Amino acid sequence: MAIKRPQPELLHHIPLRFVRNRVAGHGRKAVDHQIPLIPFIDFLIVLVIFLLMSFSASGELIAQQPTITMPAASNTEQIEISPVVAVDERVITLDGTRVADTQTLGATAQVDRIEPLIQGLEAEKRKWETIHPSEPFAGQVIVQADRNIDFRVVKKVMFSAAAAGYGNVSFAVNQREKVVGGYFWRQKVRADELRERMFAQHAKQVAPTLDALEETRIDLLQKTLDAKVGAANRLVEAEVPLSALHDKRVIYLKVLATDLVSEEALQTAIDAGEEDAVGACLGLELIELSALSDVPEVLTAKWLASAEETNDMMRLSVREEQLTRAIERELPALDELVPAEYFLLLVVQGQSRLRDPVDVFLWDLGEDQLLLRSRTENRGRLITVLSRIGPKTDGARGNGDPIVTADCSIAAHIKAQLGEPTMDLASSD
């Protein structure tokens, strides 16, 4: 039989016209079309795997074992995908693989290594480092333990995890509360109640004192700025003697005339003020003007507002205790400053009260009246006499100090203007 070259003769022997036309390529296109299912199935598989990996990364697919009753907690966080060590009443498993018996581990109190668990975790670590060669190993493992398990067993699991390089141990729990804005609702409600209690305590006990101090400070600053001129025109209301000031709250300030150019310059001078002997020479307990703004930080509104930055109950409880303690210990000293009754102001018309004139002002703050306006200067040495009238104060002992001598000379002038007898000896020089 002769061998023929292959030709398009297949099925030509069948006497059917539509078959011959289709084989020969002369047929028309069919009206129906088949969908390729295999690529579509591949696409669905890839999509499902992607979704599974996304949910696992946020910790949503860590299912609770049917043999484990996990404890409930309010202060929880979402966990990332990590090896899961499940501990029920019978066995301990690592990602579903049995590694130890719970009863055997709970029989002894000694902290032993669970070798199968260590080996399994080390294998998981090597896999992770192979997949993520350029990332540091986080060492996170999730312990899903029954709430009735002896802690000695859990302690051995944690010890073994640490031995395998997993220092970040998280416990799987049932979320007790609904999360709102990153905080648990119950914790936020309790924090709001504690903050409200702190704000009410501050508003009732602290705020009135601070408002009175600030109002007084602003009023005295304005009086000081207005005292630039006019002291040469002497004014004395003699019906208010110096002895009337002994048991009064007298605010005191001494500044240079050059400090009165602006409120900022004046405030700088007040903050940098230095002590002098005027109060001791007068026999008065003077209150420095800077004391009106020397408020402990715990009592300030700024410190109180910082409580809004946290919902942590421990921190808020500590802040409440600090506020209560400051109210008991610090606030009484501030209460004694208000209401201020008199304001004594000395303005040095130069750089030194040793050789330059000093303007003296005295206000009755209750009546808002200027009682004394006068100008004095250092005139020599002063012999001070210890008086038993008024509060008990330490007498000024200059021991030849010219500054103290100048301060007592100024005090003698004030006493004389208010009708108080003084002994003033002129200097031989």
CSV table of C-alpha atoms in Angstrom, one decimal:
chain,number,residue,atom,x,y,z
A,1,MET,CA,0.0,0.0,0.0
A,2,ALA,CA,1.4,3.3,-1.1
A,3,ILE,CA,2.1,6.0,1.5
A,4,LYS,CA,0.4,9.3,0.7
A,5,ARG,CA,1.3,12.7,1.9
A,6,PRO,CA,-1.1,14.0,4.6
A,7,GLN,CA,-3.9,16.2,3.1
A,8,PRO,CA,-7.0,17.8,4.5
A,9,GLU,CA,-9.2,14.8,3.7
A,10,LEU,CA,-10.2,13.9,7.3
A,11,LEU,CA,-14.0,13.3,7.5
A,12,HIS,CA,-14.5,14.1,3.8
A,13,HIS,CA,-15.8,10.6,3.3
A,14,ILE,CA,-18.8,11.5,5.6
A,15,PRO,CA,-21.7,12.5,3.4
A,16,LEU,CA,-22.8,15.4,5.5
A,17,ARG,CA,-22.5,18.9,4.1
A,18,PHE,CA,-22.2,20.9,7.4
A,19,VAL,CA,-19.4,18.6,8.6
A,20,ARG,CA,-17.4,19.1,5.4
A,21,ASN,CA,-17.9,22.8,5.5
A,22,ARG,CA,-16.7,23.0,9.2
A,23,VAL,CA,-13.7,20.9,8.6
A,24,ALA,CA,-12.8,22.8,5.4
A,25,GLY,CA,-13.2,26.1,7.2
A,26,HIS,CA,-16.2,27.2,5.3
A,27,GLY,CA,-18.8,27.1,8.2
A,28,ARG,CA,-20.3,30.1,9.7
A,29,LYS,CA,-19.7,31.3,13.4
A,30,ALA,CA,-21.9,29.7,16.0
A,31,VAL,CA,-24.3,32.0,17.8
A,32,ASP,CA,-23.4,30.6,21.3
A,33,HIS,CA,-20.0,31.3,23.0
A,34,GLN,CA,-18.5,29.4,26.0
A,35,ILE,CA,-17.0,31.4,28.9
A,36,PRO,CA,-13.5,30.2,30.0
A,37,LEU,CA,-14.1,29.2,33.6
A,38,ILE,CA,-10.5,28.2,34.6
A,39,PRO,CA,-9.1,31.8,34.5
A,40,PHE,CA,-12.1,33.0,36.4
A,41,ILE,CA,-11.7,30.4,39.1
A,42,ASP,CA,-8.0,31.3,39.4
A,43,PHE,CA,-8.9,34.9,39.8
A,44,LEU,CA,-11.4,34.1,42.6
A,45,ILE,CA,-8.8,31.9,44.4
A,46,VAL,CA,-6.3,34.8,44.4
A,47,LEU,CA,-8.9,37.2,45.6
A,48,VAL,CA,-9.9,34.9,48.5
A,49,ILE,CA,-6.3,34.3,49.5
A,50,PHE,CA,-5.7,38.1,49.5
A,51,LEU,CA,-8.7,38.7,51.8
A,52,LEU,CA,-7.7,35.9,54.1
A,53,MET,CA,-4.2,37.4,54.5
A,54,SER,CA,-5.6,40.9,55.1
A,55,PHE,CA,-7.9,39.7,57.9
A,56,SER,CA,-5.1,37.6,59.5
A,57,ALA,CA,-2.8,40.6,59.5
A,58,SER,CA,-5.2,42.5,61.7
A,59,GLY,CA,-5.8,39.6,64.1
A,60,GLU,CA,-9.5,39.0,63.2
A,61,LEU,CA,-9.0,35.4,62.2
A,62,ILE,CA,-7.5,34.1,65.4
A,63,ALA,CA,-10.4,31.8,66.3
A,64,GLN,CA,-11.1,30.7,69.8
A,65,GLN,CA,-10.5,27.1,70.4
A,66,PRO,CA,-13.7,25.2,71.4
A,67,THR,CA,-12.0,23.7,74.4
A,68,ILE,CA,-10.7,27.1,75.7
A,69,THR,CA,-12.7,29.8,77.6
A,70,MET,CA,-10.6,32.9,77.3
A,71,PRO,CA,-10.8,35.7,79.9
A,72,ALA,CA,-12.4,39.0,79.1
A,73,ALA,CA,-10.6,42.3,79.2
A,74,SER,CA,-11.4,45.9,78.5
A,75,ASN,CA,-8.0,47.4,77.8
A,76,THR,CA,-7.1,45.5,74.6
A,77,GLU,CA,-5.2,46.1,71.4
A,78,GLN,CA,-5.3,44.5,68.0
A,79,ILE,CA,-2.6,41.9,67.4
A,80,GLU,CA,-0.7,41.0,64.2
A,81,ILE,CA,-0.5,37.5,62.8
A,82,SER,CA,1.9,35.5,64.9
A,83,PRO,CA,2.4,31.9,66.1
A,84,VAL,CA,-0.5,30.9,68.4
A,85,VAL,CA,0.2,28.7,71.5
A,86,ALA,CA,-3.2,27.3,72.7
A,87,VAL,CA,-3.4,26.0,76.3
A,88,ASP,CA,-6.5,24.1,77.4
A,89,GLU,CA,-7.0,21.8,80.3
A,90,ARG,CA,-5.5,18.8,78.5
A,91,VAL,CA,-2.9,19.8,76.0
A,92,ILE,CA,-0.7,22.6,74.7
A,93,THR,CA,-0.5,23.2,71.0
A,94,LEU,CA,1.5,25.4,68.6
A,95,ASP,CA,-0.6,26.4,65.6
A,96,GLY,CA,-2.6,23.2,66.1
A,97,THR,CA,0.3,20.8,66.7
A,98,ARG,CA,0.5,19.2,70.1
A,99,VAL,CA,3.7,20.0,72.0
A,100,ALA,CA,3.0,19.1,75.7
A,101,ASP,CA,0.5,17.9,78.2
A,102,THR,CA,-1.0,20.5,80.5
A,103,GLN,CA,-1.5,18.3,83.5
A,104,THR,CA,2.2,17.1,83.4
A,105,LEU,CA,3.4,20.7,83.3
A,106,GLY,CA,1.1,21.8,86.1
A,107,ALA,CA,2.3,19.0,88.5
A,108,THR,CA,5.5,20.8,89.4
A,109,ALA,CA,6.2,24.4,90.4
A,110,GLN,CA,9.7,24.5,88.8
A,111,VAL,CA,9.9,26.5,85.7
A,112,ASP,CA,11.0,24.0,83.0
A,113,ARG,CA,11.7,24.4,79.3
A,114,ILE,CA,9.1,22.9,77.0
A,115,GLU,CA,11.5,21.6,74.3
A,116,PRO,CA,9.0,20.7,71.6
A,117,LEU,CA,7.5,24.2,71.9
A,118,ILE,CA,10.9,25.8,71.7
A,119,GLN,CA,11.8,23.8,68.6
A,120,GLY,CA,8.6,24.7,66.9
A,121,LEU,CA,8.9,28.4,67.7
A,122,GLU,CA,12.5,28.4,66.4
A,123,ALA,CA,11.4,26.8,63.2
A,124,GLU,CA,8.7,29.5,62.8
A,125,LYS,CA,11.4,32.1,63.4
A,126,ARG,CA,13.6,30.7,60.7
A,127,LYS,CA,10.7,30.7,58.3
A,128,TRP,CA,9.9,34.3,59.1
A,129,GLU,CA,13.6,35.4,58.7
A,130,THR,CA,13.7,33.6,55.3
A,131,ILE,CA,10.6,35.5,54.1
A,132,HIS,CA,11.7,38.8,55.6
A,133,PRO,CA,15.5,38.9,55.4
A,134,SER,CA,15.8,42.7,55.7
A,135,GLU,CA,13.3,43.2,58.6
A,136,PRO,CA,14.1,42.9,62.3
A,137,PHE,CA,12.4,40.0,64.0
A,138,ALA,CA,9.6,41.2,66.3
A,139,GLY,CA,9.5,38.1,68.4
A,140,GLN,CA,5.7,38.2,69.0
A,141,VAL,CA,3.8,35.1,70.0
A,142,ILE,CA,0.1,34.8,71.0
A,143,VAL,CA,-0.9,32.7,74.0
A,144,GLN,CA,-4.5,31.6,74.0
A,145,ALA,CA,-5.0,30.1,77.4
A,146,ASP,CA,-8.1,29.0,79.3
A,147,ARG,CA,-9.0,31.3,82.1
A,148,ASN,CA,-9.0,28.4,84.6
A,149,ILE,CA,-5.4,27.2,83.7
A,150,ASP,CA,-2.9,27.2,86.5
A,151,PHE,CA,-0.5,30.2,86.0
A,152,ARG,CA,2.5,27.9,86.6
A,153,VAL,CA,1.7,26.3,83.2
A,154,VAL,CA,1.4,29.7,81.5
A,155,LYS,CA,4.6,30.8,83.1
A,156,LYS,CA,6.4,27.8,81.6
A,157,VAL,CA,5.0,28.6,78.2
A,158,MET,CA,6.2,32.2,78.5
A,159,PHE,CA,9.6,31.0,79.6
A,160,SER,CA,9.9,28.6,76.7
A,161,ALA,CA,8.8,31.3,74.3
A,162,ALA,CA,11.5,33.7,75.6
A,163,ALA,CA,14.1,30.9,75.3
A,164,ALA,CA,13.1,30.6,71.6
A,165,GLY,CA,13.6,34.3,71.0
A,166,TYR,CA,10.0,35.4,71.4
A,167,GLY,CA,10.1,38.2,74.0
A,168,ASN,CA,6.9,39.9,73.0
A,169,VAL,CA,4.1,37.7,74.5
A,170,SER,CA,0.5,38.7,73.9
A,171,PHE,CA,-2.5,37.1,75.5
A,172,ALA,CA,-5.7,36.5,73.4
A,173,VAL,CA,-8.8,37.6,75.3
A,174,ASN,CA,-12.4,38.3,74.7
A,175,GLN,CA,-13.1,42.0,74.1
A,176,ARG,CA,-15.4,43.2,76.8
A,177,GLU,CA,-16.2,46.7,75.7
A,178,LYS,CA,-16.9,48.5,72.5
A,179,VAL,CA,-14.0,50.6,71.1
A,180,VAL,CA,-14.7,54.2,70.4
A,181,GLY,CA,-12.0,56.4,69.0
A,182,GLY,CA,-9.2,54.1,70.1
A,183,TYR,CA,-10.4,54.0,73.7
A,184,PHE,CA,-12.8,51.7,75.4
A,185,TRP,CA,-16.1,53.2,76.1
A,186,ARG,CA,-16.2,52.4,79.8
A,187,GLN,CA,-12.7,53.6,80.5
A,188,LYS,CA,-13.5,56.9,78.6
A,189,VAL,CA,-16.7,57.4,80.6
A,190,ARG,CA,-14.8,56.9,83.9
A,191,ALA,CA,-12.0,59.2,82.8
A,192,ASP,CA,-14.5,61.9,81.8
A,193,GLU,CA,-16.2,61.6,85.3
A,194,LEU,CA,-12.8,61.9,87.0
A,195,ARG,CA,-11.8,64.9,84.9
A,196,GLU,CA,-15.2,66.6,85.6
A,197,ARG,CA,-14.6,66.1,89.3
A,198,MET,CA,-11.1,67.7,89.0
A,199,PHE,CA,-12.5,70.6,87.0
A,200,ALA,CA,-15.3,71.2,89.5
A,201,GLN,CA,-12.8,71.1,92.4
A,202,HIS,CA,-10.5,73.6,90.7
A,203,ALA,CA,-13.4,75.9,89.8
A,204,LYS,CA,-14.8,75.9,93.3
A,205,GLN,CA,-11.6,76.1,95.4
A,206,VAL,CA,-8.8,77.4,93.2
A,207,ALA,CA,-10.2,79.6,90.4
A,208,PRO,CA,-11.6,82.3,92.6
A,209,THR,CA,-8.2,82.8,94.3
A,210,LEU,CA,-6.3,82.8,91.0
A,211,ASP,CA,-8.8,85.3,89.5
A,212,ALA,CA,-8.5,87.6,92.5
A,213,LEU,CA,-4.7,87.5,92.3
A,214,GLU,CA,-4.6,88.2,88.6
A,215,GLU,CA,-7.1,91.1,88.9
A,216,THR,CA,-5.0,92.6,91.7
A,217,ARG,CA,-1.7,92.1,89.7
A,218,ILE,CA,-3.1,93.8,86.6
A,219,ASP,CA,-4.5,96.7,88.7
A,220,LEU,CA,-1.1,97.3,90.5
A,221,LEU,CA,0.8,97.1,87.2
A,222,GLN,CA,-1.4,99.8,85.8
A,223,LYS,CA,-0.9,102.0,88.9
A,224,THR,CA,2.9,101.5,88.6
A,225,LEU,CA,2.9,102.5,84.9
A,226,ASP,CA,0.9,105.6,85.7
A,227,ALA,CA,3.4,106.6,88.4
A,228,LYS,CA,6.0,108.0,86.0
A,229,VAL,CA,5.5,111.6,87.0
A,230,GLY,CA,3.9,113.6,89.8
A,231,ALA,CA,5.9,112.5,92.8
A,232,ALA,CA,7.5,115.9,93.1
A,233,ASN,CA,4.0,117.3,93.9
A,234,ARG,CA,3.7,116.1,97.4
A,235,LEU,CA,0.5,114.6,98.6
A,236,VAL,CA,-0.2,113.2,102.1
A,237,GLU,CA,-3.4,111.9,103.5
A,238,ALA,CA,-2.3,112.0,107.2
A,239,GLU,CA,-5.4,110.4,108.5
A,240,VAL,CA,-3.9,107.0,107.7
A,241,PRO,CA,-0.9,106.6,110.0
A,242,LEU,CA,1.8,104.0,109.6
A,243,SER,CA,0.5,102.1,112.6
A,244,ALA,CA,-2.7,101.3,110.7
A,245,LEU,CA,-0.7,99.2,108.3
A,246,HIS,CA,0.8,96.8,110.8
A,247,ASP,CA,-1.9,94.1,110.4
A,248,LYS,CA,-2.8,94.8,106.8
A,249,ARG,CA,-1.8,93.1,103.5
A,250,VAL,CA,0.7,95.6,102.0
A,251,ILE,CA,2.0,94.8,98.5
A,252,TYR,CA,5.4,96.2,97.8
A,253,LEU,CA,7.4,97.0,94.7
A,254,LYS,CA,10.6,98.9,94.1
A,255,VAL,CA,11.7,99.6,90.5
A,256,LEU,CA,13.8,102.0,88.5
A,257,ALA,CA,12.1,104.8,86.5
A,258,THR,CA,13.6,103.3,83.3
A,259,ASP,CA,11.6,100.1,83.9
A,260,LEU,CA,8.3,102.0,83.4
A,261,VAL,CA,8.8,102.5,79.6
A,262,SER,CA,6.6,99.4,78.9
A,263,GLU,CA,4.6,96.7,80.6
A,264,GLU,CA,7.1,94.1,79.3
A,265,ALA,CA,10.1,96.0,80.8
A,266,LEU,CA,8.2,96.4,84.1
A,267,GLN,CA,7.4,92.7,84.3
A,268,THR,CA,11.0,91.8,83.7
A,269,ALA,CA,12.0,94.1,86.5
A,270,ILE,CA,9.5,92.5,88.8
A,271,ASP,CA,10.7,89.0,88.0
A,272,ALA,CA,14.3,90.1,88.7
A,273,GLY,CA,13.5,92.0,91.9
A,274,GLU,CA,16.0,91.9,94.8
A,275,GLU,CA,15.3,92.1,98.5
A,276,ASP,CA,15.9,95.3,100.5
A,277,ALA,CA,15.5,96.5,104.0
A,278,VAL,CA,12.6,98.9,103.6
A,279,GLY,CA,10.1,96.6,105.1
A,280,ALA,CA,12.2,95.8,108.1
A,281,CYS,CA,13.0,99.5,108.7
A,282,LEU,CA,9.3,100.3,108.5
A,283,GLY,CA,8.4,97.4,110.9
A,284,LEU,CA,6.0,96.0,108.3
A,285,GLU,CA,5.7,92.6,106.7
A,286,LEU,CA,5.6,93.6,103.0
A,287,ILE,CA,4.4,91.2,100.3
A,288,GLU,CA,6.4,91.4,97.1
A,289,LEU,CA,4.3,92.0,94.0
A,290,SER,CA,6.0,89.0,92.3
A,291,ALA,CA,4.2,86.8,94.8
A,292,LEU,CA,0.9,87.4,93.1
A,293,SER,CA,2.0,85.5,90.0
A,294,ASP,CA,4.1,82.9,91.9
A,295,VAL,CA,1.4,80.2,91.6
A,296,PRO,CA,2.4,76.5,91.9
A,297,GLU,CA,2.1,74.8,88.5
A,298,VAL,CA,-0.3,72.2,89.9
A,299,LEU,CA,-2.9,74.9,90.6
A,300,THR,CA,-2.7,76.6,87.2
A,301,ALA,CA,-5.3,76.3,84.5
A,302,LYS,CA,-2.7,75.1,82.0
A,303,TRP,CA,-1.7,72.1,84.2
A,304,LEU,CA,-5.4,71.3,84.7
A,305,ALA,CA,-6.0,71.4,80.9
A,306,SER,CA,-3.3,68.8,80.4
A,307,ALA,CA,-5.6,66.2,81.9
A,308,GLU,CA,-7.5,66.2,78.6
A,309,GLU,CA,-4.5,64.6,77.0
A,310,THR,CA,-5.0,61.1,78.5
A,311,ASN,CA,-7.8,58.7,79.4
A,312,ASP,CA,-5.5,56.5,81.5
A,313,MET,CA,-7.2,56.1,84.9
A,314,MET,CA,-3.9,55.6,86.8
A,315,ARG,CA,-2.5,58.9,85.5
A,316,LEU,CA,-5.7,60.8,86.1
A,317,SER,CA,-5.9,59.5,89.6
A,318,VAL,CA,-2.4,60.6,90.3
A,319,ARG,CA,-3.2,64.1,88.9
A,320,GLU,CA,-6.3,64.3,91.1
A,321,GLU,CA,-4.2,63.4,94.2
A,322,GLN,CA,-1.6,66.1,93.2
A,323,LEU,CA,-4.4,68.7,92.8
A,324,THR,CA,-6.0,67.8,96.2
A,325,ARG,CA,-2.6,67.9,97.9
A,326,ALA,CA,-1.7,71.3,96.4
A,327,ILE,CA,-5.1,72.7,97.5
A,328,GLU,CA,-4.4,71.6,101.1
A,329,ARG,CA,-0.8,72.7,101.2
A,330,GLU,CA,-0.2,75.5,98.7
A,331,LEU,CA,-3.6,77.3,98.3
A,332,PRO,CA,-3.8,78.7,101.9
A,333,ALA,CA,-0.7,80.8,101.3
A,334,LEU,CA,-2.3,82.3,98.1
A,335,ASP,CA,-5.5,83.0,99.9
A,336,GLU,CA,-3.6,85.1,102.4
A,337,LEU,CA,-2.5,87.4,99.6
A,338,VAL,CA,-6.0,88.6,98.7
A,339,PRO,CA,-7.7,90.8,99.0
A,340,ALA,CA,-4.7,93.1,99.1
A,341,GLU,CA,-5.3,96.3,101.2
A,342,TYR,CA,-2.4,98.6,100.5
A,343,PHE,CA,0.2,99.1,97.8
A,344,LEU,CA,3.6,100.7,98.5
A,345,LEU,CA,5.6,101.6,95.4
A,346,LEU,CA,9.1,103.0,95.3
A,347,VAL,CA,10.4,104.4,92.0
A,348,VAL,CA,14.2,105.2,91.9
A,349,GLN,CA,14.8,108.2,89.6
A,350,GLY,CA,18.2,106.9,88.5
A,351,GLN,CA,20.3,103.8,88.8
A,352,SER,CA,20.9,103.8,92.6
A,353,ARG,CA,18.8,104.8,95.6
A,354,LEU,CA,22.1,105.7,97.4
A,355,ARG,CA,22.5,108.9,95.4
A,356,ASP,CA,19.3,109.3,93.3
A,357,PRO,CA,15.9,110.6,94.4
A,358,VAL,CA,13.2,108.0,95.2
A,359,ASP,CA,9.5,108.6,94.6
A,360,VAL,CA,7.2,107.1,97.1
A,361,PHE,CA,3.6,106.1,96.5
A,362,LEU,CA,1.1,104.5,98.8
A,363,TRP,CA,-2.4,103.4,97.8
A,364,ASP,CA,-5.4,102.3,99.8
A,365,LEU,CA,-6.7,99.5,97.5
A,366,GLY,CA,-10.0,99.0,99.3
A,367,GLU,CA,-10.9,102.7,98.6
A,368,ASP,CA,-8.8,102.9,95.4
A,369,GLN,CA,-7.3,106.1,96.8
A,370,LEU,CA,-3.7,107.5,96.6
A,371,LEU,CA,-2.7,108.3,100.2
A,372,LEU,CA,0.9,109.3,99.8
A,373,ARG,CA,2.9,110.8,97.0
A,374,SER,CA,6.3,112.2,97.9
A,375,ARG,CA,10.0,112.3,96.9
A,376,THR,CA,12.9,111.5,99.1
A,377,GLU,CA,16.6,110.7,98.9
A,378,ASN,CA,19.3,109.2,101.0
A,379,ARG,CA,20.2,111.9,103.6
A,380,GLY,CA,22.6,110.1,105.9
A,381,ARG,CA,22.7,107.5,108.7
A,382,LEU,CA,19.7,106.4,110.6
A,383,ILE,CA,19.5,105.1,114.1
A,384,THR,CA,16.6,102.6,114.2
A,385,VAL,CA,14.7,101.9,117.4
A,386,LEU,CA,13.2,98.4,117.9
A,387,SER,CA,9.4,98.9,118.3
A,388,ARG,CA,7.0,96.5,120.0
A,389,ILE,CA,4.1,98.0,118.0
A,390,GLY,CA,2.9,96.0,115.1
A,391,PRO,CA,4.0,92.5,113.9
A,392,LYS,CA,7.1,90.8,115.1
A,393,THR,CA,9.9,91.5,112.5
A,394,ASP,CA,13.6,91.3,112.5
A,395,GLY,CA,15.1,94.8,112.8
A,396,ALA,CA,17.3,96.0,110.0
A,397,ARG,CA,20.9,95.8,111.0
A,398,GLY,CA,23.1,97.3,108.3
A,399,ASN,CA,26.4,97.0,110.1
A,400,GLY,CA,27.6,100.0,108.1
A,401,ASP,CA,26.0,98.7,104.8
A,402,PRO,CA,25.2,101.8,102.8
A,403,ILE,CA,22.3,100.1,101.0
A,404,VAL,CA,20.6,99.3,104.3
A,405,THR,CA,21.3,102.8,105.4
A,406,ALA,CA,19.6,104.2,102.3
A,407,ASP,CA,16.6,101.9,102.7
A,408,CYS,CA,16.2,103.0,106.4
A,409,SER,CA,16.5,106.6,105.3
A,410,ILE,CA,13.7,106.1,102.8
A,411,ALA,CA,11.7,104.3,105.5
A,412,ALA,CA,12.3,107.2,107.9
A,413,HIS,CA,10.9,109.6,105.3
A,414,ILE,CA,7.8,107.5,104.8
A,415,LYS,CA,7.3,107.4,108.6
A,416,ALA,CA,7.7,111.1,108.9
A,417,GLN,CA,5.2,111.7,106.1
A,418,LEU,CA,2.6,109.5,107.8
A,419,GLY,CA,3.1,111.1,111.2
A,420,GLU,CA,5.5,108.5,112.7
A,421,PRO,CA,8.3,109.9,114.8
A,422,THR,CA,11.9,109.0,113.6
A,423,MET,CA,15.4,109.6,114.7
A,424,ASP,CA,17.6,110.7,111.8
A,425,LEU,CA,21.2,111.8,112.2
A,426,ALA,CA,22.9,113.6,109.4
A,427,SER,CA,26.0,112.1,108.0
A,428,SER,CA,29.3,113.7,108.7
A,429,ASP,CA,30.2,113.3,105.1
